[in-house]
Short mmCIF file of C-alpha atoms in Angstrom, two decimals:
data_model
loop_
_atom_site.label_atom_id
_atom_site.label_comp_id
_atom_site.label_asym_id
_atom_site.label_seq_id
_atom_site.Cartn_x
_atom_site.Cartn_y
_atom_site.Cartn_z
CA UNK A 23 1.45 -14.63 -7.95
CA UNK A 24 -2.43 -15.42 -8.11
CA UNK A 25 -2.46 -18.49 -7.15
CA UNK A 26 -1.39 -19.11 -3.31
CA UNK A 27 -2.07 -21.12 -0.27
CA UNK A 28 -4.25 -19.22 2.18
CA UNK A 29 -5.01 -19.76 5.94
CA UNK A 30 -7.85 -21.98 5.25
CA UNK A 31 -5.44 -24.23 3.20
CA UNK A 32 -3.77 -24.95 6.54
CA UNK A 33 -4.29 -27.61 9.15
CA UNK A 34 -3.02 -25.99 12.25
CA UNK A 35 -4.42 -27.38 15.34
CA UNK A 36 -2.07 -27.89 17.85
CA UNK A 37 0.72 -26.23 15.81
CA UNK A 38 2.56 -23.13 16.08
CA UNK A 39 1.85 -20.52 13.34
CA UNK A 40 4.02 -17.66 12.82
CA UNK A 41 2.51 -14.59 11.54
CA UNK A 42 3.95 -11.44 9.88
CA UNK A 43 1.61 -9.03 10.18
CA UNK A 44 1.04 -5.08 9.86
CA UNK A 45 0.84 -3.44 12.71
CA UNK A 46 3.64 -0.14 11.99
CA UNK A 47 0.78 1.96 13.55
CA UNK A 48 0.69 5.63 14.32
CA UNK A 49 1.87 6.34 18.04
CA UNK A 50 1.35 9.51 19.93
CA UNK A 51 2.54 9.49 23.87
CA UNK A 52 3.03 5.57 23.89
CA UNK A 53 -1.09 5.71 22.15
CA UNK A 54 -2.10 3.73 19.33
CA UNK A 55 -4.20 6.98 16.59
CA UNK A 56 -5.22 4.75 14.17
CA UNK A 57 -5.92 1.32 14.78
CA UNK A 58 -7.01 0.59 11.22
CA UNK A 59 -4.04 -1.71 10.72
CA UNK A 60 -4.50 -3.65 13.71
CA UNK A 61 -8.44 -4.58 12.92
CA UNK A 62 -7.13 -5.39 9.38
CA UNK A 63 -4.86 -8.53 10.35
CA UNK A 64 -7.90 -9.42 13.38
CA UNK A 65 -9.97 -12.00 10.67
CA UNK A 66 -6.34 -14.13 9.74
CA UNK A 67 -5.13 -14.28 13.81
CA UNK A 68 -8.83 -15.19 14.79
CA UNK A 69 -9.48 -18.03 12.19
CA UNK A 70 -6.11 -19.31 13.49
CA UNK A 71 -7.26 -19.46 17.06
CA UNK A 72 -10.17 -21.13 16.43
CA UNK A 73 -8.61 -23.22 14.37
CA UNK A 74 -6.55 -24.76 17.64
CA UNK A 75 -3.31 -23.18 16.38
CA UNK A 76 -1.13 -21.42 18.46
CA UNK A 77 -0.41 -18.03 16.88
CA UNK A 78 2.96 -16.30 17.58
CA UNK A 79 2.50 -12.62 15.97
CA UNK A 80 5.66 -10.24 14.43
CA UNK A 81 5.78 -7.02 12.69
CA UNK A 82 8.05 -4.37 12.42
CA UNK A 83 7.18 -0.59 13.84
CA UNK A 84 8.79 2.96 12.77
CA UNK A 85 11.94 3.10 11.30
CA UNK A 86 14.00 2.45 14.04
CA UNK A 87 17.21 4.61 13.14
CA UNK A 88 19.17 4.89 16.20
CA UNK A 89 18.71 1.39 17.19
CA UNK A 90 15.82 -0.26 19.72
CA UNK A 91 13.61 2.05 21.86
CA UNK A 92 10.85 1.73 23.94
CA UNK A 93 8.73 4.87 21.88
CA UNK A 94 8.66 1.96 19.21
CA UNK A 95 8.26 -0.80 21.32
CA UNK A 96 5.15 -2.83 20.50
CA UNK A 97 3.90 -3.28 23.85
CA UNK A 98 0.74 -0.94 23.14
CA UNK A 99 -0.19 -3.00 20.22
CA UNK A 100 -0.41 -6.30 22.96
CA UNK A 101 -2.83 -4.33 24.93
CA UNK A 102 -4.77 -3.22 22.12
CA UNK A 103 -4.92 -6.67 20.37
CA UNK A 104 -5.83 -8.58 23.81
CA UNK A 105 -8.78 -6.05 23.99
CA UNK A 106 -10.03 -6.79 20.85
CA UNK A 107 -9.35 -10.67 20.86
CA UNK A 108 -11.06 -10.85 24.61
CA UNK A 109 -8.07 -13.18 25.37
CA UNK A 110 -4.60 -11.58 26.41
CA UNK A 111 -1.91 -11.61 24.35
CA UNK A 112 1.49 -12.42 25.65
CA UNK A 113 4.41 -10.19 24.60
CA UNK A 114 7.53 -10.50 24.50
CA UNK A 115 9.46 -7.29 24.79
CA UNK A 116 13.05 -8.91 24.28
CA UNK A 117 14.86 -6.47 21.76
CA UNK A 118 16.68 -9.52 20.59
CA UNK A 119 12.98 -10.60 19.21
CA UNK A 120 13.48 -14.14 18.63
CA UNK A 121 15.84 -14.98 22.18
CA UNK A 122 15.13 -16.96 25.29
CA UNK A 123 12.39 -15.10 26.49
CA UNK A 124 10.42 -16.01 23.01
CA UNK A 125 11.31 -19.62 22.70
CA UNK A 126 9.57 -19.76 27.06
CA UNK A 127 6.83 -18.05 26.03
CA UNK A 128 6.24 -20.52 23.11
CA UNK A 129 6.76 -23.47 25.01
CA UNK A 130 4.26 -22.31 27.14
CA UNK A 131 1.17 -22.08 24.59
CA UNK A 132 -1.80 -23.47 24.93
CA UNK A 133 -3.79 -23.94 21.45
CA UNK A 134 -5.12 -20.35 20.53
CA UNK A 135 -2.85 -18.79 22.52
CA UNK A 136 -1.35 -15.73 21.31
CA UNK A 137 1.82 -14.26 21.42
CA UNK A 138 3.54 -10.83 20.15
CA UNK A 139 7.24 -10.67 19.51
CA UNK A 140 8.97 -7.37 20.03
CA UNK A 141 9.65 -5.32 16.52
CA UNK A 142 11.04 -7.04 13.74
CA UNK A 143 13.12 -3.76 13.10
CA UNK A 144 14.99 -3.64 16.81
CA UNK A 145 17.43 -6.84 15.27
CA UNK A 146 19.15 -4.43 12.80
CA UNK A 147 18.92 -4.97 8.83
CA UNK A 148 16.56 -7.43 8.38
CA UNK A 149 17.58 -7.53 4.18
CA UNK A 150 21.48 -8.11 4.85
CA UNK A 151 23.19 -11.19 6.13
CA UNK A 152 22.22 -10.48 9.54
CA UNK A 153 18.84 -10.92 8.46
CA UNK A 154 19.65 -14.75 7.79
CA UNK A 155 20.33 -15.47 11.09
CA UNK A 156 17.20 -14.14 12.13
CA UNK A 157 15.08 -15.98 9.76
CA UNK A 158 16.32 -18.83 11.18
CA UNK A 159 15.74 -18.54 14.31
CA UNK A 160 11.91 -16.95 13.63
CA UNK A 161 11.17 -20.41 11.93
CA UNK A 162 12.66 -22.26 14.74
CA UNK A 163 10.05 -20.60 16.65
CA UNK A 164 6.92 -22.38 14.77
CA UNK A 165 5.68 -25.10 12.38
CA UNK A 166 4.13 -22.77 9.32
CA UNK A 167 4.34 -19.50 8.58
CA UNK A 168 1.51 -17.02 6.91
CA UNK A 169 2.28 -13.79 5.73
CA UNK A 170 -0.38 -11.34 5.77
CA UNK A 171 1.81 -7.81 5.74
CA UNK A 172 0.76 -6.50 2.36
CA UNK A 173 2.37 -3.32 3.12
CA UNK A 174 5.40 -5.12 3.61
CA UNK A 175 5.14 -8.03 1.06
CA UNK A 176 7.64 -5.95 -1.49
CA UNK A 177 10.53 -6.35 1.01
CA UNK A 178 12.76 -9.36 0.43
CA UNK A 179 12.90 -8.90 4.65
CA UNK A 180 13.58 -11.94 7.20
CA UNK A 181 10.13 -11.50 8.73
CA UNK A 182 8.82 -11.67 4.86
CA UNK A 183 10.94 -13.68 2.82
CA UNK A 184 13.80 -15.18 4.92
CA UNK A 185 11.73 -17.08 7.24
CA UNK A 186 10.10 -19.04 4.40
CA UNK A 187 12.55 -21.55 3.28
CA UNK A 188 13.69 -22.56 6.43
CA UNK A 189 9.79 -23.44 7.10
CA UNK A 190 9.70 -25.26 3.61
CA UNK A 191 13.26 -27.22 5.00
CA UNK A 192 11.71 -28.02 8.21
CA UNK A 193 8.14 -29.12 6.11
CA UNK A 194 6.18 -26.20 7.16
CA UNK A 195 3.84 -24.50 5.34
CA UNK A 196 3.74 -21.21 3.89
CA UNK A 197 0.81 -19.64 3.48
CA UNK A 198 -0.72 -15.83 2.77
CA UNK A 199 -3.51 -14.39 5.37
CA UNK A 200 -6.90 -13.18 4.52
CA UNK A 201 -6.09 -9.62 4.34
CA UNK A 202 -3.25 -10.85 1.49
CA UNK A 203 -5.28 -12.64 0.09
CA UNK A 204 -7.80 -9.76 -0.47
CA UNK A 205 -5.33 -7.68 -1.72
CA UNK A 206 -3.60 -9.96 -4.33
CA UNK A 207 -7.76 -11.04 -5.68
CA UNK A 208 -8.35 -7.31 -6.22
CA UNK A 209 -4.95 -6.05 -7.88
CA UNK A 210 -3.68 -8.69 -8.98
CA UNK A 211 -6.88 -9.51 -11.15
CA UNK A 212 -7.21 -5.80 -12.11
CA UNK A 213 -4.47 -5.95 -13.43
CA UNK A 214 -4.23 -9.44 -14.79
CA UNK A 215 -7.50 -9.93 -16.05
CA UNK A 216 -9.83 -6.79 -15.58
CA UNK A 217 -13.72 -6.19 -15.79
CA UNK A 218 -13.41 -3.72 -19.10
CA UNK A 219 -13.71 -1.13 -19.72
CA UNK A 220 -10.59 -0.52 -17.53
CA UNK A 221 -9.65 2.74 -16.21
CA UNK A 222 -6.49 3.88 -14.40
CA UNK A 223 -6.22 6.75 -12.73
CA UNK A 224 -2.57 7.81 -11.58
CA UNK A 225 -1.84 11.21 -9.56
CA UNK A 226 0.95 12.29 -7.30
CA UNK A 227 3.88 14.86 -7.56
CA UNK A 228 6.68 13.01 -9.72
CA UNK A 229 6.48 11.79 -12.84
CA UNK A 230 10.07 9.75 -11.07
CA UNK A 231 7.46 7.56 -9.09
CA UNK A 232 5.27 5.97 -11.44
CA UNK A 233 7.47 5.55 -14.70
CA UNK A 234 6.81 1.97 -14.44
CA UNK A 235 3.52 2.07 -13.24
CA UNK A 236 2.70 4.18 -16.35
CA UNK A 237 4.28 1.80 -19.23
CA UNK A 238 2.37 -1.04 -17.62
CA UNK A 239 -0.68 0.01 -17.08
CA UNK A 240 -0.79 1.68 -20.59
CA UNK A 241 -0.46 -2.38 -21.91
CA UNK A 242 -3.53 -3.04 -19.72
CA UNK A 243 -6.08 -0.44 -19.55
CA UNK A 244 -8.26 1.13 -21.96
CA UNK A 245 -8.05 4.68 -20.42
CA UNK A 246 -5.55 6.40 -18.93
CA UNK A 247 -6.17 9.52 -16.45
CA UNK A 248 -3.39 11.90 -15.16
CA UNK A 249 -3.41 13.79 -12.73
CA UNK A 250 -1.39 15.33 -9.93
CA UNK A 251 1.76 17.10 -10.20
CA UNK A 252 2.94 14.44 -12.49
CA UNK A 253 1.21 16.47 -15.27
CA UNK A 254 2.51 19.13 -15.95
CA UNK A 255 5.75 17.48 -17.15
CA UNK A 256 2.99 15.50 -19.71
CA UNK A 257 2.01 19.02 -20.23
CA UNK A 258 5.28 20.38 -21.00
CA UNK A 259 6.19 17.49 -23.45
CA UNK A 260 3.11 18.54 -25.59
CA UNK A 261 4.71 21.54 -25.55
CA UNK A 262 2.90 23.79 -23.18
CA UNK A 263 4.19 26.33 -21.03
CA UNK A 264 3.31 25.51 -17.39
CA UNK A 265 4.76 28.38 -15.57
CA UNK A 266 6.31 27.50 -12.35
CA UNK A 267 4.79 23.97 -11.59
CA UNK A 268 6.75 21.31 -10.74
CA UNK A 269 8.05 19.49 -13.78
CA UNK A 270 10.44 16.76 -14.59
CA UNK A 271 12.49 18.13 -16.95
CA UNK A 272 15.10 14.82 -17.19
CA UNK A 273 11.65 12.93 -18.15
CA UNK A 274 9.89 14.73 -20.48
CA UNK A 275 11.64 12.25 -22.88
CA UNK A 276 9.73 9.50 -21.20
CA UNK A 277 6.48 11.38 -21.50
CA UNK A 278 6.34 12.14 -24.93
CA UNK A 279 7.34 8.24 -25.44
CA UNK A 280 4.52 7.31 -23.75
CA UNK A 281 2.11 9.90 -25.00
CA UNK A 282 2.70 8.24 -28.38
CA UNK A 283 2.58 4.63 -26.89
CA UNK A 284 -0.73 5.31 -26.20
CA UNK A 285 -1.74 6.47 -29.38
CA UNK A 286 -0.14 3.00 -30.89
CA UNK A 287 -1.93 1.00 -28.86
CA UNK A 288 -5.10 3.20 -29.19
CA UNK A 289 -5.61 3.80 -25.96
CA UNK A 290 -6.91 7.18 -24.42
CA UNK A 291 -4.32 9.33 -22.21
CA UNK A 292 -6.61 11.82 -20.35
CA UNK A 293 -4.64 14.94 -19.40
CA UNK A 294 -5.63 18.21 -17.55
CA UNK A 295 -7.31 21.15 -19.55
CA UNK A 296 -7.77 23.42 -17.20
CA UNK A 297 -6.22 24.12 -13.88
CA UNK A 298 -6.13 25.20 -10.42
CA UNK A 299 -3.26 28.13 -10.48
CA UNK A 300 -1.48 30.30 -7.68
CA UNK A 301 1.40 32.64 -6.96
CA UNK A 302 3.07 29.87 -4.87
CA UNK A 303 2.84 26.81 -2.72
CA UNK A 304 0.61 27.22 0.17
CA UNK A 305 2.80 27.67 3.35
CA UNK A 306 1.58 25.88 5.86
CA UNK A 307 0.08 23.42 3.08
CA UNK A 308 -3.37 23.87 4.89
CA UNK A 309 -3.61 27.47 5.21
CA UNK A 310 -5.78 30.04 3.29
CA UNK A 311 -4.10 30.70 -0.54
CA UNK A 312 -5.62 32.63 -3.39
CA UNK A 313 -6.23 30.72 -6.22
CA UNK A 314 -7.22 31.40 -9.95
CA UNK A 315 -8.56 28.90 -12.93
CA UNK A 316 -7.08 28.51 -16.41
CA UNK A 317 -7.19 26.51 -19.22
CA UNK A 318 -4.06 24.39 -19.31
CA UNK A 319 -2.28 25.94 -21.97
CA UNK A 320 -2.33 29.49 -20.78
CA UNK A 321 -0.54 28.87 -17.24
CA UNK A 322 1.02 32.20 -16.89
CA UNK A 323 5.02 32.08 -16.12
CA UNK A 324 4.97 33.16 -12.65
CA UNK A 325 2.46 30.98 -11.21
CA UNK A 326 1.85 27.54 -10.70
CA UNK A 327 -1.03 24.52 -11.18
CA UNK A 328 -1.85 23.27 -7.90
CA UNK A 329 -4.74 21.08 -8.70
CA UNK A 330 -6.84 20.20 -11.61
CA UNK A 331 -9.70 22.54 -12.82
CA UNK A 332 -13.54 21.82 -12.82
CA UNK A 333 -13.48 21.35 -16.20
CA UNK A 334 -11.01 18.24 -16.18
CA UNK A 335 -12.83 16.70 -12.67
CA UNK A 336 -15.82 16.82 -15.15
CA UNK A 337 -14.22 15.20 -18.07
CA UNK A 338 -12.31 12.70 -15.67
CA UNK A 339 -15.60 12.04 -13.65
CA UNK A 340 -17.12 10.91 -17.02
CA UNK A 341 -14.19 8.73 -18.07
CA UNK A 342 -15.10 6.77 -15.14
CA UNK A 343 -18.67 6.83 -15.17
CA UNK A 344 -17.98 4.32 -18.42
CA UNK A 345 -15.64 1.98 -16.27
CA UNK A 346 -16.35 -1.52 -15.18
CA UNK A 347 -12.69 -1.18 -13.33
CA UNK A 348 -11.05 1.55 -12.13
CA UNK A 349 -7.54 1.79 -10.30
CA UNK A 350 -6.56 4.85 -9.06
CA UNK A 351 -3.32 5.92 -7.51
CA UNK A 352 -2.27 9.20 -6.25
CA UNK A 353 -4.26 12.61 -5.65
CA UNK A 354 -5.47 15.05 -8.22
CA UNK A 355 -3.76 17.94 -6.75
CA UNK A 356 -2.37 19.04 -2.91
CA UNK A 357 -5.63 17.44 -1.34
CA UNK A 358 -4.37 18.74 2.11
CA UNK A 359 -5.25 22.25 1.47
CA UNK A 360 -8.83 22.47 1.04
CA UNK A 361 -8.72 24.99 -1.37
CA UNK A 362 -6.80 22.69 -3.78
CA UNK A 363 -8.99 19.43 -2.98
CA UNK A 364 -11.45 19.86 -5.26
CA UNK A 365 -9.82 17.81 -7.75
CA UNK A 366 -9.60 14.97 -5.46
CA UNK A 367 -12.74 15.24 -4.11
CA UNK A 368 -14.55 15.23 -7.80
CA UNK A 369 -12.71 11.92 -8.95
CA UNK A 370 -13.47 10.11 -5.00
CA UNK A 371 -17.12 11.23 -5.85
CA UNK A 372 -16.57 10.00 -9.41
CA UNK A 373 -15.55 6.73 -8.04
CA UNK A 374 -17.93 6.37 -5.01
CA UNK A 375 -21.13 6.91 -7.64
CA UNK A 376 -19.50 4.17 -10.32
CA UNK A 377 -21.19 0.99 -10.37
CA UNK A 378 -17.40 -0.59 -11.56
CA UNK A 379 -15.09 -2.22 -8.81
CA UNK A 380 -12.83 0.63 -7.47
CA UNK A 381 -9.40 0.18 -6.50
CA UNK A 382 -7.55 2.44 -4.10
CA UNK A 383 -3.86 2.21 -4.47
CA UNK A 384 -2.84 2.59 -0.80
CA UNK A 385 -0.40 5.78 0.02
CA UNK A 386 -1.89 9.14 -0.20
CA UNK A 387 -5.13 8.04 -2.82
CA UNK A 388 -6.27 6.08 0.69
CA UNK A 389 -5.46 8.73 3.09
CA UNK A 390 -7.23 11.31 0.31
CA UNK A 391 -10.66 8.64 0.23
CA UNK A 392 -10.49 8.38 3.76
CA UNK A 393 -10.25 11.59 5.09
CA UNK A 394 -13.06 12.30 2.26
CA UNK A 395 -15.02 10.27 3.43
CA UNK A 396 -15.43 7.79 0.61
CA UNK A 397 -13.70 5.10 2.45
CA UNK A 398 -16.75 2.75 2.74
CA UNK A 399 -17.99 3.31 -0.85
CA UNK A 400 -15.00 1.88 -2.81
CA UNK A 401 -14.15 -2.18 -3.78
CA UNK A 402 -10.96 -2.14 -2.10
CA UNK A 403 -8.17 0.27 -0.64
CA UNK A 404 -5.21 -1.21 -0.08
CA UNK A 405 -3.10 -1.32 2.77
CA UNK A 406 0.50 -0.90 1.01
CA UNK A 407 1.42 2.33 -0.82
CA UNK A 408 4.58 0.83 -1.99
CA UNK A 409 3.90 -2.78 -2.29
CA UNK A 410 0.76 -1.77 -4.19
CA UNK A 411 2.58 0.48 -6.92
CA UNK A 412 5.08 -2.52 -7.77
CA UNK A 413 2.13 -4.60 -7.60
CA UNK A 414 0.74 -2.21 -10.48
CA UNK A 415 3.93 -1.93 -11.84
CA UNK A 416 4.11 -5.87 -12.42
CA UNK A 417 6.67 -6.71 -10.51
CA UNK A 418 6.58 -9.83 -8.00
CA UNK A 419 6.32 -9.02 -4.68
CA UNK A 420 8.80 -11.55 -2.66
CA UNK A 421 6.72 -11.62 -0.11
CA UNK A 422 3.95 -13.08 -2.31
CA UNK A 423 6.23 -14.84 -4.16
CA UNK A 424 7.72 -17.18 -1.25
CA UNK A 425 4.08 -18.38 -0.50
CA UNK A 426 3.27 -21.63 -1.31
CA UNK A 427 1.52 -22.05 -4.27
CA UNK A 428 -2.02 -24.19 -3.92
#
């Protein structure tokens, strides 16, 4: 998967050059709130333009569960995008995406032109045999194709995978963007060949999530941090009582197996020693809640651990300060409350101070470094939650996968 054709692999002038980008941005009254997506895929479109190509841009938006509407139309990300380019961008606002109204407004390009289909999502299930049809007639729409939807690339989709072979029949090109390409250089070679000493750092509520994440990452890195909900059913496979915190009771199995995988392969497995304890959840999750420390081992039964404790942010800040390469996935405890973000905020600062290329796995770890205000101190922060995770995981990614290789 490390090895694929990129945009400046490509000869596009005078070509058409369908892109899949990311633009499933947040919308409030018909508004773009974050545009972090849309200046993400803005290096890929402009190389193309320059390059004389003319760029025909798709990407899905929401979920769309009652079929096409206009509140996830993307009509505001056209007038966003032709801001930023200087140039305006035409857009299509068929809800048949890829119908008469696209094909005209292809014909009619100019090199470094741009145009914006209407969501991917308003043609129905893009993975089923439906979605077949529509690849085909997306490729009939242009000469190559270049993905560069990260956050998408884990989605065997028409707009991801199902375009590609009918570019390869027609002998297109298929190539990965620069945002991609950043993506698969940073994870992929954590993964695959990391800087050592490697640390991984996984968080979150469910143990359910990250089973595979966990086995793998175990084979690759020298240290392994947990955090998050996830660790209290560690916690409870050692045998601890952890009150009422969530736990995983159908995978304490799993735990244990892994607690003693590590020891095999002599790796260190980091878990909490002390934690952040209350009565109950905090309800709203932001609001005021009363909160207690204890060691790890003496939760009492009618409360529960909420974050880690200052002693563990301390011994999991040092873990890193080691690192040549950290990954880190998932929060240290309910970072929303700001009570409970301690946790999270020690291992950002951990991780923000490190001289070692950081890795954000995408999801709620970037929302966490972001809000933090770490953003512009780590390596890299992916764009994909989920992508990123199977990326960690070690699965292939179809979307990477259906690229050309170089």
């Amino acid at each position: 998967m490390l090895n694929k054709k990129t945009v400046d692999d490509l000869n596009v002038k005078g070509k058409k050059v369908l892109v899949r980008c990311d633009f499933n941005v947040p919308l409030k009254n018909g508004e773009i709130t974050d545009e972090t997506r849309i200046v993400a895929a803005l290096p890929t479109i402009k190389k193309l333009m320059s390059d004389g190509g003319k760029v025909i841009l798709c990407s899905h938006l929401g979920k769309v569960k009652n079929g096409p509407n206009e509140g996830e139309s993307l009509a505001p990300v056209a007038k966003r995008l032709s801001e930023k380019l200087g140039k305006d961008v035409v857009f299509v606002s068929d809800y048949n995406v890829t119908g008469e109204a696209a094909t005209n407004a292809v014909n009619a390009m100019n090199e470094g032109d741009v145009v914006l289909l209407q969501n991917t999502r308003f043609r129905g299930k893009e993975e089923t045999k439906n979605g077949e049809e529509f690849s085909k007639e997306l490729a009939a729409l242009a000469d190559d194709y270049v993905c560069d939807a990260f956050g998408s690339s884990h989605r065997a989709h028409a707009s991801v995978e199902g375009v590609t072979k009918f570019i390869t029949a027609k002998g297109g090109s298929n190539a990965v963007g620069y945002l991609m390409q950043k993506e698969i250089d940073f994870l992929g070679n954590a993964v695959e060949n990391p800087v050592r000493p490697f640390v991984a750092i996984l968080g979150g509520a469910k143990v359910a999530d990250k089973l595979n994440v966990i086995s793998n990452l175990l084979d690759k890195c020298d240290t392994l941090i947990i955090g998050g909900g996830m660790a209290f059913t560690f916690l409870k496979a050692q045998g601890l009582s952890v009150g009422n915190s969530l736990v995983d009771d159908s995978k304490l199995d799993y735990c244990k197996e892994m607690i003693e995988k590590a020891e095999k392969l002599g790796k260190k497995l980091l878990l909490p020693v002390d934690t952040t304890i209350a009565a109950a959840f905090p309800n709203p999750i932001d609001g005021p809640i009363e909160v207690k420390v204890v060691a790890s081992d003496t939760i009492p039964a009618d409360m529960e651990g909420l974050d880690i404790g200052p002693k563990t942010s301390e011994l999991y800040a040092e873990a890193v300060k080691t690192a040549k390469t950290v990954v880190w996935n998932g929060p240290m405890g309910v970072f929303e409350n700001p009570t409970l973000a301690a946790g999270t905020i020690a291992v950002a600062k951990a991780l923000a101070e490190t001289e070692a290329t950081t890795i954000i796995g995408g999801g709620d770890s970037a929302a966490a470094v972001n809000q933090l205000g770490f953003g512009d101190k780590m390596s890299h922060i992916s764009t994909g939650g989920g992508a990123s995770l199977e990326f960690l995981e070690g699965k292939e990614l179809p979307g990477v996968v259906a690229a050309d290789d170089k």
